[in-house]
Short mmCIF file of C-alpha atoms and ligand atoms in Angstrom, two decimals:
data_model
loop_
_atom_site.label_atom_id
_atom_site.label_comp_id
_atom_site.label_asym_id
_atom_site.label_seq_id
_atom_site.Cartn_x
_atom_site.Cartn_y
_atom_site.Cartn_z
CA UNK Q 1 42.10 -32.35 93.17
CA UNK Q 2 39.13 -31.31 95.30
CA UNK Q 3 35.91 -33.22 94.47
CA UNK Q 4 33.63 -30.78 96.30
CA UNK Q 5 34.54 -27.93 94.01
CA UNK Q 6 34.36 -29.71 90.69
CA UNK Q 7 31.45 -28.35 88.62
CA UNK Q 8 28.60 -30.77 87.81
CA UNK Q 9 26.57 -30.74 84.72
CA UNK Q 10 23.08 -32.23 84.32
CA UNK Q 11 21.29 -31.67 81.04
CA UNK Q 12 22.30 -28.07 80.10
CA UNK Q 13 22.73 -26.75 83.64
CA UNK Q 14 26.13 -26.57 85.18
CA UNK Q 15 26.24 -26.32 88.99
CA UNK Q 16 29.52 -24.68 90.08
CA UNK Q 17 30.29 -27.04 92.93
CA UNK Q 18 28.95 -30.04 94.93
CA UNK Q 19 28.10 -28.23 98.11
CA UNK Q 20 24.32 -28.01 97.94
CA UNK Q 21 21.64 -26.74 100.28
CA UNK Q 22 18.63 -29.07 100.79
CA UNK Q 23 15.04 -27.87 101.05
CA UNK Q 24 14.38 -26.52 104.59
CA UNK Q 25 10.96 -25.09 105.48
CA UNK Q 26 11.07 -21.68 107.08
CA UNK Q 27 7.35 -21.68 107.95
CA UNK Q 28 7.40 -17.95 107.58
CA UNK Q 29 4.92 -16.93 104.86
CA UNK Q 30 1.59 -15.25 105.35
CA UNK Q 31 -1.09 -18.01 106.03
CA UNK Q 32 -3.89 -16.10 104.35
CA UNK Q 33 -4.65 -12.98 102.28
CA UNK Q 34 -3.17 -11.78 98.92
CA UNK Q 35 0.39 -12.67 99.87
CA UNK Q 36 -0.42 -16.15 101.31
CA UNK Q 37 2.40 -18.57 100.53
CA UNK Q 38 4.63 -15.92 98.90
CA UNK Q 39 8.32 -15.62 99.96
CA UNK Q 40 8.98 -12.67 102.26
CA UNK Q 41 11.99 -10.54 103.22
CA UNK Q 42 13.00 -13.40 105.62
CA UNK Q 43 13.23 -15.90 102.65
CA UNK Q 44 15.18 -13.49 100.60
CA UNK Q 45 17.75 -12.82 103.33
CA UNK Q 46 17.96 -16.51 104.23
CA UNK Q 47 18.67 -17.77 100.70
CA UNK Q 48 20.81 -14.67 99.79
CA UNK Q 49 23.16 -15.38 102.67
CA UNK Q 50 23.80 -19.04 101.61
CA UNK Q 51 24.36 -17.78 98.06
CA UNK Q 52 26.92 -15.27 99.17
CA UNK Q 53 28.54 -18.08 101.05
CA UNK Q 54 29.37 -19.98 97.86
CA UNK Q 55 26.68 -22.69 97.90
CA UNK Q 56 26.55 -24.22 94.43
CA UNK Q 57 22.84 -25.17 94.38
CA UNK Q 58 20.08 -24.05 96.66
CA UNK Q 59 16.89 -26.14 96.78
CA UNK Q 60 14.20 -23.73 98.09
CA UNK Q 61 12.13 -25.29 100.74
CA UNK Q 62 9.00 -27.47 100.31
CA UNK Q 63 6.69 -25.26 98.23
CA UNK Q 64 3.09 -26.37 98.04
CA UNK Q 65 1.38 -26.95 94.73
CA UNK Q 66 -2.00 -26.06 96.41
CA UNK Q 67 -2.96 -24.44 99.73
CA UNK Q 68 -4.07 -27.75 101.22
CA UNK Q 69 -0.68 -29.22 100.32
CA UNK Q 70 1.15 -27.07 102.88
CA UNK Q 71 2.69 -28.64 106.02
CA UNK Q 72 1.78 -25.54 107.99
CA UNK Q 73 -0.41 -22.64 106.98
CA UNK Q 74 2.86 -20.63 106.87
CA UNK Q 75 4.56 -22.62 104.15
CA UNK Q 76 5.57 -21.29 100.76
CA UNK Q 77 3.29 -22.09 97.88
CA UNK Q 78 3.37 -21.71 94.09
CA UNK Q 79 -0.30 -21.82 93.10
CA UNK Q 80 -0.64 -18.16 91.96
CA UNK Q 81 1.08 -15.32 90.14
CA UNK Q 82 1.75 -13.20 93.27
CA UNK Q 83 3.97 -16.06 94.50
CA UNK Q 84 5.71 -16.38 91.06
CA UNK Q 85 6.64 -12.65 91.18
CA UNK Q 86 7.86 -12.83 94.67
CA UNK Q 87 10.10 -15.86 93.94
CA UNK Q 88 11.65 -13.93 91.03
CA UNK Q 89 13.51 -11.70 93.48
CA UNK Q 90 15.22 -14.77 94.96
CA UNK Q 91 15.95 -16.60 91.74
CA UNK Q 92 17.36 -13.36 90.17
CA UNK Q 93 19.72 -12.88 93.08
CA UNK Q 94 20.93 -16.53 93.22
CA UNK Q 95 21.48 -16.61 89.36
CA UNK Q 96 23.31 -13.27 89.31
CA UNK Q 97 25.76 -14.67 91.96
CA UNK Q 98 26.21 -17.93 90.19
CA UNK Q 99 24.21 -20.23 92.51
CA UNK Q 100 21.72 -22.50 90.74
CA UNK Q 101 18.21 -21.88 92.02
CA UNK Q 102 16.06 -25.05 92.51
CA UNK Q 103 12.69 -25.51 94.22
CA UNK Q 104 11.07 -28.44 95.88
CA UNK Q 105 7.46 -29.00 94.75
CA UNK Q 106 5.38 -30.56 97.47
CA UNK Q 107 2.09 -31.72 98.80
CA UNK Q 108 2.04 -32.62 102.48
CA UNK Q 109 -0.74 -35.35 102.33
CA UNK Q 110 -1.69 -36.71 105.70
CA UNK Q 111 0.84 -34.55 107.56
CA UNK Q 112 -0.61 -31.33 106.29
CA UNK Q 113 -2.22 -28.54 108.45
CA UNK Q 114 0.00 -28.48 111.44
CA UNK Q 115 1.36 -25.56 113.48
CA UNK Q 116 4.85 -24.07 113.14
CA UNK Q 117 7.39 -26.42 114.72
CA UNK Q 118 8.53 -23.84 117.28
CA UNK Q 119 4.84 -23.56 118.45
CA UNK Q 120 4.70 -27.39 119.00
CA UNK Q 121 3.80 -28.52 115.44
CA UNK Q 122 0.46 -29.96 116.47
CA UNK Q 123 -2.32 -30.38 113.91
CA UNK Q 124 -4.38 -27.22 113.45
CA UNK Q 125 -8.01 -26.76 112.40
CA UNK Q 126 -9.87 -24.00 110.64
CA UNK Q 127 -9.75 -21.80 113.78
CA UNK Q 128 -5.95 -21.51 113.30
CA UNK Q 129 -5.84 -21.29 109.44
CA UNK Q 130 -5.90 -25.11 109.07
CA UNK Q 131 -7.92 -27.60 106.92
CA UNK Q 132 -8.75 -31.30 106.64
CA UNK Q 133 -5.74 -33.28 105.17
CA UNK Q 134 -6.04 -35.72 102.30
CA UNK Q 135 -4.19 -39.00 101.68
CA UNK Q 136 -4.32 -42.29 99.68
CA UNK Q 137 -5.98 -44.01 102.63
CA UNK Q 138 -7.88 -42.88 105.75
CA UNK Q 139 -4.98 -43.73 108.04
CA UNK Q 140 -3.69 -41.16 110.63
CA UNK Q 141 0.04 -40.63 110.87
CA UNK Q 142 -0.11 -40.98 114.69
CA UNK Q 143 -2.52 -40.47 117.51
CA UNK Q 144 -2.06 -36.68 117.39
CA UNK Q 145 -2.96 -36.35 113.69
CA UNK Q 146 -6.54 -36.50 112.31
CA UNK Q 147 -7.65 -39.32 110.06
CA UNK Q 148 -7.09 -37.88 106.54
CA UNK Q 149 -9.73 -37.99 103.82
CA UNK Q 150 -9.16 -40.67 101.14
CA UNK Q 151 -8.54 -39.10 97.74
CA UNK Q 152 -10.99 -40.21 94.96
CA UNK Q 153 -9.57 -41.20 91.54
CA UNK Q 154 -10.72 -37.77 90.12
CA UNK Q 155 -8.94 -36.02 93.03
CA UNK Q 156 -5.74 -37.94 92.38
CA UNK Q 157 -5.74 -36.71 88.76
CA UNK Q 158 -6.40 -33.20 89.98
CA UNK Q 159 -3.29 -33.30 92.21
CA UNK Q 160 -1.24 -34.65 89.32
CA UNK Q 161 -2.33 -31.61 87.27
CA UNK Q 162 -1.53 -29.28 90.20
CA UNK Q 163 2.06 -30.50 90.26
CA UNK Q 164 2.34 -29.76 86.54
CA UNK Q 165 0.84 -26.33 87.10
CA UNK Q 166 3.28 -25.70 89.87
CA UNK Q 167 6.23 -26.72 87.68
CA UNK Q 168 5.09 -24.35 84.92
CA UNK Q 169 4.97 -21.55 87.54
CA UNK Q 170 8.36 -22.54 88.93
CA UNK Q 171 9.90 -22.18 85.43
CA UNK Q 172 8.23 -18.84 85.01
CA UNK Q 173 9.63 -17.82 88.45
CA UNK Q 174 13.23 -18.47 87.15
CA UNK Q 175 14.10 -21.79 88.74
CA UNK Q 176 16.65 -23.94 86.85
CA UNK Q 177 15.90 -27.15 88.58
CA UNK Q 178 12.71 -28.60 90.13
CA UNK Q 179 12.70 -31.37 92.79
CA UNK Q 180 9.56 -33.44 93.39
CA UNK Q 181 9.11 -34.12 97.10
CA UNK Q 182 8.51 -37.86 97.40
CA UNK Q 183 10.04 -38.24 100.97
CA UNK Q 184 9.29 -37.79 104.70
CA UNK Q 185 5.78 -39.15 104.75
CA UNK Q 186 4.01 -36.46 102.64
CA UNK Q 187 1.55 -37.20 99.86
CA UNK Q 188 3.73 -38.93 97.32
CA UNK Q 189 5.51 -40.96 100.06
CA UNK Q 190 2.06 -41.85 101.50
CA UNK Q 191 1.25 -43.49 98.16
CA UNK Q 192 4.58 -45.28 97.86
CA UNK Q 193 4.55 -47.10 101.19
CA UNK Q 194 2.27 -50.09 102.03
CA UNK Q 195 2.31 -48.74 105.55
CA UNK Q 196 0.19 -45.64 104.61
CA UNK Q 197 -1.39 -46.93 101.30
CA UNK Q 198 -4.12 -49.55 101.80
CA UNK Q 199 -5.93 -48.79 98.56
CA UNK Q 200 -7.44 -51.65 96.54
CA UNK Q 201 -7.71 -49.78 93.24
CA UNK Q 202 -4.95 -49.05 90.67
CA UNK Q 203 -3.08 -46.87 93.19
CA UNK Q 204 -2.55 -49.37 95.89
CA UNK Q 205 -1.43 -52.92 96.61
CA UNK Q 206 1.40 -54.05 94.29
CA UNK Q 207 4.65 -52.08 93.90
CA UNK Q 208 3.46 -51.04 90.45
CA UNK Q 209 0.19 -49.66 91.85
CA UNK Q 210 1.81 -47.80 94.79
CA UNK Q 211 4.44 -46.11 92.52
CA UNK Q 212 1.73 -45.15 89.92
CA UNK Q 213 0.86 -41.77 91.48
CA UNK Q 214 4.50 -40.74 91.87
CA UNK Q 215 5.33 -41.72 88.24
CA UNK Q 216 2.24 -39.85 87.03
CA UNK Q 217 3.42 -36.76 88.82
CA UNK Q 218 6.88 -37.16 87.36
CA UNK Q 219 5.47 -37.60 83.85
CA UNK Q 220 3.26 -34.58 84.17
CA UNK Q 221 6.01 -32.42 85.49
CA UNK Q 222 8.58 -33.72 82.94
CA UNK Q 223 6.13 -32.78 80.23
CA UNK Q 224 6.12 -29.10 81.16
CA UNK Q 225 9.66 -28.91 82.55
CA UNK Q 226 12.05 -28.13 79.63
CA UNK Q 227 14.30 -30.89 78.18
CA UNK Q 228 17.42 -28.75 78.91
CA UNK Q 229 16.63 -28.44 82.63
CA UNK Q 230 17.14 -31.17 85.31
CA UNK Q 231 14.42 -32.71 87.40
CA UNK Q 232 15.24 -34.20 90.80
CA UNK Q 233 13.14 -36.51 93.00
CA UNK Q 234 13.59 -36.73 96.89
CA UNK Q 235 12.89 -40.06 98.35
CA UNK Q 236 12.75 -41.57 101.75
CA UNK Q 237 14.97 -44.68 101.12
CA UNK Q 238 13.42 -46.57 104.00
CA UNK Q 239 10.47 -46.13 106.44
CA UNK Q 240 12.74 -47.67 109.09
CA UNK Q 241 10.08 -50.26 109.79
CA UNK Q 242 11.07 -53.92 110.42
CA UNK Q 243 8.23 -55.02 108.09
CA UNK Q 244 5.31 -53.61 106.15
CA UNK Q 245 7.07 -50.47 104.95
CA UNK Q 246 9.06 -49.05 101.94
CA UNK Q 247 12.53 -50.53 101.84
CA UNK Q 248 16.01 -49.76 100.41
CA UNK Q 249 15.41 -52.57 97.84
CA UNK Q 250 12.25 -50.75 96.72
CA UNK Q 251 14.34 -47.54 96.46
CA UNK Q 252 16.85 -49.12 94.15
CA UNK Q 253 14.18 -50.59 91.96
CA UNK Q 254 12.25 -47.24 91.93
CA UNK Q 255 15.41 -45.33 90.99
CA UNK Q 256 15.52 -47.19 87.73
CA UNK Q 257 11.85 -46.43 87.10
CA UNK Q 258 12.43 -42.76 87.89
CA UNK Q 259 15.34 -42.55 85.58
CA UNK Q 260 13.24 -44.13 82.77
CA UNK Q 261 10.66 -41.40 83.39
CA UNK Q 262 13.14 -38.54 83.06
CA UNK Q 263 14.36 -37.98 86.58
CA UNK Q 264 18.03 -36.75 86.56
CA UNK Q 265 19.10 -37.17 90.22
CA UNK Q 266 17.75 -38.92 93.31
CA UNK Q 267 18.05 -36.88 96.53
CA UNK Q 268 18.19 -39.71 99.09
CA UNK Q 269 16.76 -39.08 102.51
CA UNK Q 270 14.82 -41.48 104.86
CA UNK Q 271 12.02 -41.74 107.38
CA UNK Q 272 9.03 -39.55 108.14
CA UNK Q 273 6.21 -41.88 107.04
CA UNK Q 274 5.92 -44.08 110.06
CA UNK Q 275 5.64 -42.85 113.66
CA UNK Q 276 7.44 -44.34 116.57
CA UNK Q 277 10.29 -45.95 114.67
CA UNK Q 278 13.92 -45.89 115.84
CA UNK Q 279 16.26 -44.08 113.40
CA UNK Q 280 19.94 -44.73 114.07
CA UNK Q 281 21.10 -41.13 113.42
CA UNK Q 282 24.82 -40.28 113.32
CA UNK Q 283 27.37 -38.63 111.02
CA UNK Q 284 26.39 -39.44 107.36
CA UNK Q 285 23.81 -42.03 108.52
CA UNK Q 286 21.85 -41.88 105.20
CA UNK Q 287 24.86 -41.97 102.95
CA UNK Q 288 24.77 -45.84 102.58
CA UNK Q 289 21.32 -45.52 100.97
CA UNK Q 290 22.56 -43.01 98.39
CA UNK Q 291 25.71 -45.15 97.80
CA UNK Q 292 23.62 -48.20 97.13
CA UNK Q 293 21.59 -46.46 94.47
CA UNK Q 294 24.78 -45.03 92.97
CA UNK Q 295 26.46 -48.53 92.89
CA UNK Q 296 23.43 -50.44 91.58
CA UNK Q 297 21.93 -48.01 89.09
CA UNK Q 298 23.02 -45.33 86.59
CA UNK Q 299 20.97 -42.56 88.25
CA UNK Q 300 23.12 -39.75 89.80
CA UNK Q 301 22.52 -39.22 93.57
CA UNK Q 302 22.92 -36.65 96.26
CA UNK Q 303 23.58 -37.68 99.89
CA UNK Q 304 22.07 -35.83 102.90
CA UNK Q 305 21.94 -36.17 106.74
CA UNK Q 306 24.47 -35.02 109.25
CA UNK Q 307 27.18 -34.19 106.71
CA UNK Q 308 29.03 -31.45 108.49
CA UNK Q 309 32.82 -31.74 107.94
CA UNK Q 310 34.93 -30.86 104.92
CA UNK Q 311 36.91 -34.10 104.99
CA UNK Q 312 33.80 -36.17 105.51
CA UNK Q 313 32.05 -34.52 102.51
CA UNK Q 314 35.15 -34.90 100.22
CA UNK Q 315 35.26 -38.63 101.07
CA UNK Q 316 31.72 -39.19 100.18
CA UNK Q 317 32.39 -37.84 96.72
CA UNK Q 318 35.85 -39.36 96.35
CA UNK Q 319 34.50 -42.81 97.30
CA UNK Q 320 31.86 -42.44 94.65
CA UNK Q 321 29.08 -42.81 97.22
CA UNK Q 322 27.33 -39.72 95.81
CA UNK Q 323 27.59 -37.08 93.12
CA UNK Q 324 26.92 -34.19 95.51
CA UNK Q 325 26.31 -33.49 99.25
CA UNK Q 326 23.51 -31.58 100.72
CA UNK Q 327 24.21 -29.75 104.02
CA UNK Q 328 21.08 -28.73 105.91
CA UNK Q 329 21.42 -27.61 109.53
CA UNK Q 330 25.16 -27.07 109.01
CA UNK Q 331 24.27 -24.31 106.48
CA UNK Q 332 21.80 -22.82 108.95
CA UNK Q 333 24.63 -22.56 111.45
CA UNK Q 334 27.20 -21.47 108.94
CA UNK Q 335 26.01 -19.89 105.65
CA UNK Q 336 29.55 -19.52 104.37
CA UNK Q 337 30.49 -23.29 104.80
CA UNK Q 338 31.35 -23.62 101.05
CA UNK Q 339 33.59 -20.60 101.03
CA UNK Q 340 35.39 -21.74 104.24
CA UNK Q 341 35.75 -25.28 102.78
CA UNK Q 342 37.37 -23.96 99.64
CA UNK Q 343 39.71 -21.99 101.75
CA UNK Q 344 40.60 -25.01 103.81
CA UNK Q 345 41.14 -27.26 100.84
CA UNK Q 346 43.14 -24.68 98.93
CA UNK Q 347 44.72 -25.49 95.51
CA UNK Q 348 42.12 -25.88 92.83
CA UNK Q 349 39.16 -25.51 95.21
CA UNK Q 350 37.58 -22.38 93.78
CA UNK Q 351 34.42 -20.84 94.90
CA UNK Q 352 32.52 -17.70 93.80
CA UNK Q 353 33.06 -14.83 96.21
CA UNK Q 354 30.94 -11.67 95.83
CA UNK Q 355 32.99 -8.70 94.75
CA UNK Q 356 31.86 -6.91 97.96
CA UNK Q 357 33.50 -9.71 100.08
CA UNK Q 358 36.78 -9.96 98.25
CA UNK Q 359 38.86 -8.43 101.05
CA UNK Q 360 37.84 -11.37 103.22
CA UNK Q 361 39.14 -14.12 100.92
C1 FMN G 1 14.27 -26.53 109.57
C2 FMN G 1 14.27 -27.67 108.65
C3 FMN G 1 13.30 -27.70 107.59
C4 FMN G 1 13.24 -28.80 106.74
N1 FMN G 1 12.40 -28.76 105.69
C5 FMN G 1 12.41 -29.74 104.73
C6 FMN G 1 11.74 -29.51 103.50
O1 FMN G 1 11.06 -28.56 103.22
N2 FMN G 1 11.75 -30.54 102.63
C7 FMN G 1 12.56 -31.66 102.77
O2 FMN G 1 12.58 -32.48 101.98
N3 FMN G 1 13.34 -31.74 103.91
C8 FMN G 1 13.25 -30.77 104.81
N4 FMN G 1 14.12 -30.94 105.91
C9 FMN G 1 15.11 -31.88 105.97
C10 FMN G 1 16.43 -31.47 105.34
O3 FMN G 1 16.29 -31.17 104.03
C11 FMN G 1 17.56 -32.47 105.58
O4 FMN G 1 17.27 -33.63 104.79
C12 FMN G 1 17.80 -32.84 107.02
O5 FMN G 1 17.82 -31.70 107.77
C13 FMN G 1 19.03 -33.67 107.26
O6 FMN G 1 20.23 -32.95 106.81
P1 FMN G 1 21.15 -32.25 107.88
O7 FMN G 1 21.59 -33.26 108.86
O8 FMN G 1 22.29 -31.82 107.04
O9 FMN G 1 20.37 -31.11 108.46
C14 FMN G 1 14.10 -29.87 106.84
C15 FMN G 1 15.04 -29.81 107.88
C16 FMN G 1 15.12 -28.71 108.79
C17 FMN G 1 16.17 -28.76 109.83
#
């Protein structure tokens, strides 16, 4: 019995298999003008190819709730109706082919306003479509980045509302699942970690205060996101700091809080909030963080990070370390990974193959 190709139901949504695509920014939208932040032909072709390859769930890349929440000026956004209409072309195609369309709702916080990675990824100012980033505290990510502006209490509430508006639009655009981006050192992660949050008001200091913003976002999104549709949260399980950062213990505790606030699955990543740390990467290097949440809580989890082999992926699920696997760069290399995995496993491993491709089964 193949674990990878067993369907998975959360609330009223059944995902056809456990081979999922994590959010991966393409930095390929218009930076300004009427189509700013809207998906383009590139996005359609990119997501359509992974759909035709049998991927069970596709989480569309970090999509900004407001223009200043983009990582680069070329990121996707979901703050207006033009964007909603453009997303519909993608969600319609995915749904028609049996792939569940999800979207990651994001605000980049102190790491916003940088150039496309292939152009060096340096912070950019207004002369290159950039802007001044915001964060819980005026602490720069590293010596390259500017010192962000500290959000006021009123501005924090505004951003909470922007996440809810974005979720409403994502629903309208045809997404079945929304994921809140709490990982990789962007705005929500900036609040969670004592490394980047030095506030002395209700949003900083204690664990309860540092998690307040994240939980307010979760509550606001859950209120507009229908009860029959799942809501995911992506977390960095650790800052990889020896001390003074967010830790795997915090993640386990927070997983229980997230579940109590209506989150259905934790997407467990790591890092991104502290510069200059050593991350011991290697095959499946983040799986133990997901496995710990799975073992110590009742919240379902997805594992991500250098999962590339069929046998490796099967084992993660069979050993109960995660409920699903997310394959990032491997799916960039090979959009048909799921289809080829089903073929390799044989037996009951069934995957949707588009009619047009049947002669290749
Ligand atoms: C090109 C690229 C863009 C990415 N963009 C995002 C993103 O938008 N949101 C996010 O949470 N992670 C992002 N990531 C991280 C991936 O989702 C994933 O966690 C990471 O690549 C590790 O998985 P892998 O080893 O299977 O690639 C990105 C990674 C890549 C390679």
